[in-house]
Short mmCIF file of C-alpha atoms and ligand atoms in Angstrom, two decimals:
data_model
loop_
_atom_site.label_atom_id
_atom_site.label_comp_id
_atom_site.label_asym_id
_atom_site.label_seq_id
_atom_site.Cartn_x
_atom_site.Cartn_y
_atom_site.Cartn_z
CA UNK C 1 -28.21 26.83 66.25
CA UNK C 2 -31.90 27.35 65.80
CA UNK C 3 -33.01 25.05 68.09
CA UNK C 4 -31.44 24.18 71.59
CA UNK C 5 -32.79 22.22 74.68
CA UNK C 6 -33.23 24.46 77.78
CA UNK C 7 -32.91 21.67 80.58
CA UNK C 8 -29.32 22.03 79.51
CA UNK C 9 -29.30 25.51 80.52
CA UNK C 10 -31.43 25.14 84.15
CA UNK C 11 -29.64 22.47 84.85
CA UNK C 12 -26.30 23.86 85.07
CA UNK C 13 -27.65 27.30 86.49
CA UNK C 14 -29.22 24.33 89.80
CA UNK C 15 -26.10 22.79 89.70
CA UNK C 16 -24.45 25.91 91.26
CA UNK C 17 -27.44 25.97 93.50
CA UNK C 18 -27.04 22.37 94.22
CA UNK C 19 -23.71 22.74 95.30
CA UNK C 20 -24.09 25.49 97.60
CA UNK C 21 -26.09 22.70 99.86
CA UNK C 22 -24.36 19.68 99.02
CA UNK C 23 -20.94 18.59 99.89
CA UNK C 24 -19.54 16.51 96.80
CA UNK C 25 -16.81 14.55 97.64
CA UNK C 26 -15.28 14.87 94.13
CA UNK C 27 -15.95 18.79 92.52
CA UNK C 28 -13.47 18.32 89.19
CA UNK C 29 -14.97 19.23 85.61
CA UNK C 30 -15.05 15.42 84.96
CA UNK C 31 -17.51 14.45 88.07
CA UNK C 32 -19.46 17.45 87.34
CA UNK C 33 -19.37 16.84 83.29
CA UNK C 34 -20.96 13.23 84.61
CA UNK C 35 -23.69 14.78 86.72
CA UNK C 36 -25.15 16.76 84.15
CA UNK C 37 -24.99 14.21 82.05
CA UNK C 38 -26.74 11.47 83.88
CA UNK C 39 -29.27 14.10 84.87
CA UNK C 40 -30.34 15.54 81.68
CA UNK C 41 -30.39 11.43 80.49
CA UNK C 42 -33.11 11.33 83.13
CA UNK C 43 -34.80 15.04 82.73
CA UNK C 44 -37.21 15.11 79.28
CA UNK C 45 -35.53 18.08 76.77
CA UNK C 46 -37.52 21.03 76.45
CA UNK C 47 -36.49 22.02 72.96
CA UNK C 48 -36.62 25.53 72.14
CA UNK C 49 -35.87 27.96 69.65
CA UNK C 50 -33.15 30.54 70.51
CA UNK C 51 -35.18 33.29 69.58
CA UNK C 52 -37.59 32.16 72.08
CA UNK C 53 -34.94 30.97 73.98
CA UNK C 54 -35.05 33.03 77.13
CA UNK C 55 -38.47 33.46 78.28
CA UNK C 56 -38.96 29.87 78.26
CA UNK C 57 -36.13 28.90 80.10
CA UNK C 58 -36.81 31.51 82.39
CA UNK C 59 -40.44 30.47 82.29
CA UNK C 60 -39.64 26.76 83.43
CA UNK C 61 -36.50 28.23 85.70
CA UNK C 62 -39.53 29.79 88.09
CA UNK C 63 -41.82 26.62 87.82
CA UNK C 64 -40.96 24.51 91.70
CA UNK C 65 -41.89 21.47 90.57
CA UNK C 66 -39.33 21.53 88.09
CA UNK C 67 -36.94 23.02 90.21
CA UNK C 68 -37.62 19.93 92.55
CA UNK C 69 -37.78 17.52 90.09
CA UNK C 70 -34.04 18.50 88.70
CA UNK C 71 -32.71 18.64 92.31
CA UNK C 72 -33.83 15.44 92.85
CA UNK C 73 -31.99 14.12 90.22
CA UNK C 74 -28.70 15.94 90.97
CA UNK C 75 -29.19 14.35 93.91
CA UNK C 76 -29.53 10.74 92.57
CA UNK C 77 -26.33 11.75 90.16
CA UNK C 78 -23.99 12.90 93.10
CA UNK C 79 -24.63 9.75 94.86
CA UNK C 80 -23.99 7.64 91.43
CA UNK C 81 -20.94 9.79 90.44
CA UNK C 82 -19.53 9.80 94.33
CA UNK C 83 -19.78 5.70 93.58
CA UNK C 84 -18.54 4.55 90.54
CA UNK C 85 -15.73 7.48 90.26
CA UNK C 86 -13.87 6.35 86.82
CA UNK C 87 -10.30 8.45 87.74
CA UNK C 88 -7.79 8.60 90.82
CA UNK C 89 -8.37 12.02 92.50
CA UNK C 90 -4.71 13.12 93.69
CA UNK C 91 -5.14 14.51 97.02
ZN1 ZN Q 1 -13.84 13.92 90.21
#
């Protein structure tokens, strides 16, 4: 793939971060597959090329208003996902 967006790629690296200091009600691949959806709907792509690939990401990993911006919205996507939960969870 010669190009690839790297929000995809900080986003899942915050989600583990995320979830270190939030307790979801729901953790299955489904809820989670949701989160990252609704948040990268919300985050602009940074396209990049995958030669170039890893300095930017890790160039936008280090910037905090990013980092806050993208916590914010896995915070807005936990609360949607928590609410509108399409599947029985068997407990
Ligand atoms: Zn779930």
């Amino acid at each position: 793939m010669p190009v690839f967006n790297a929000m995809e790629t900080i986003v899942i690296n915050l989600f583990d971060e995320f979830q270190k200091n939030y307790e979801m009600k729901c953790i299955c691949n489904k809820c989670k597959e949701d989160m990252l959806a609704l948040v990268l709907n919300n985050i602009p792509p940074r396209y990049t090329s995958s030669e170039k690939g890893q300095l930017f990401i890790k160039g936008l990993y280090i910037n905090p208003q990013l980092q806050s911006d993208v916590m914010r919205e896995l915070m807005e996507a936990a609360n949607i996902v928590e609410h509108h939960q399409q599947h029985q969870v068997e407990s």
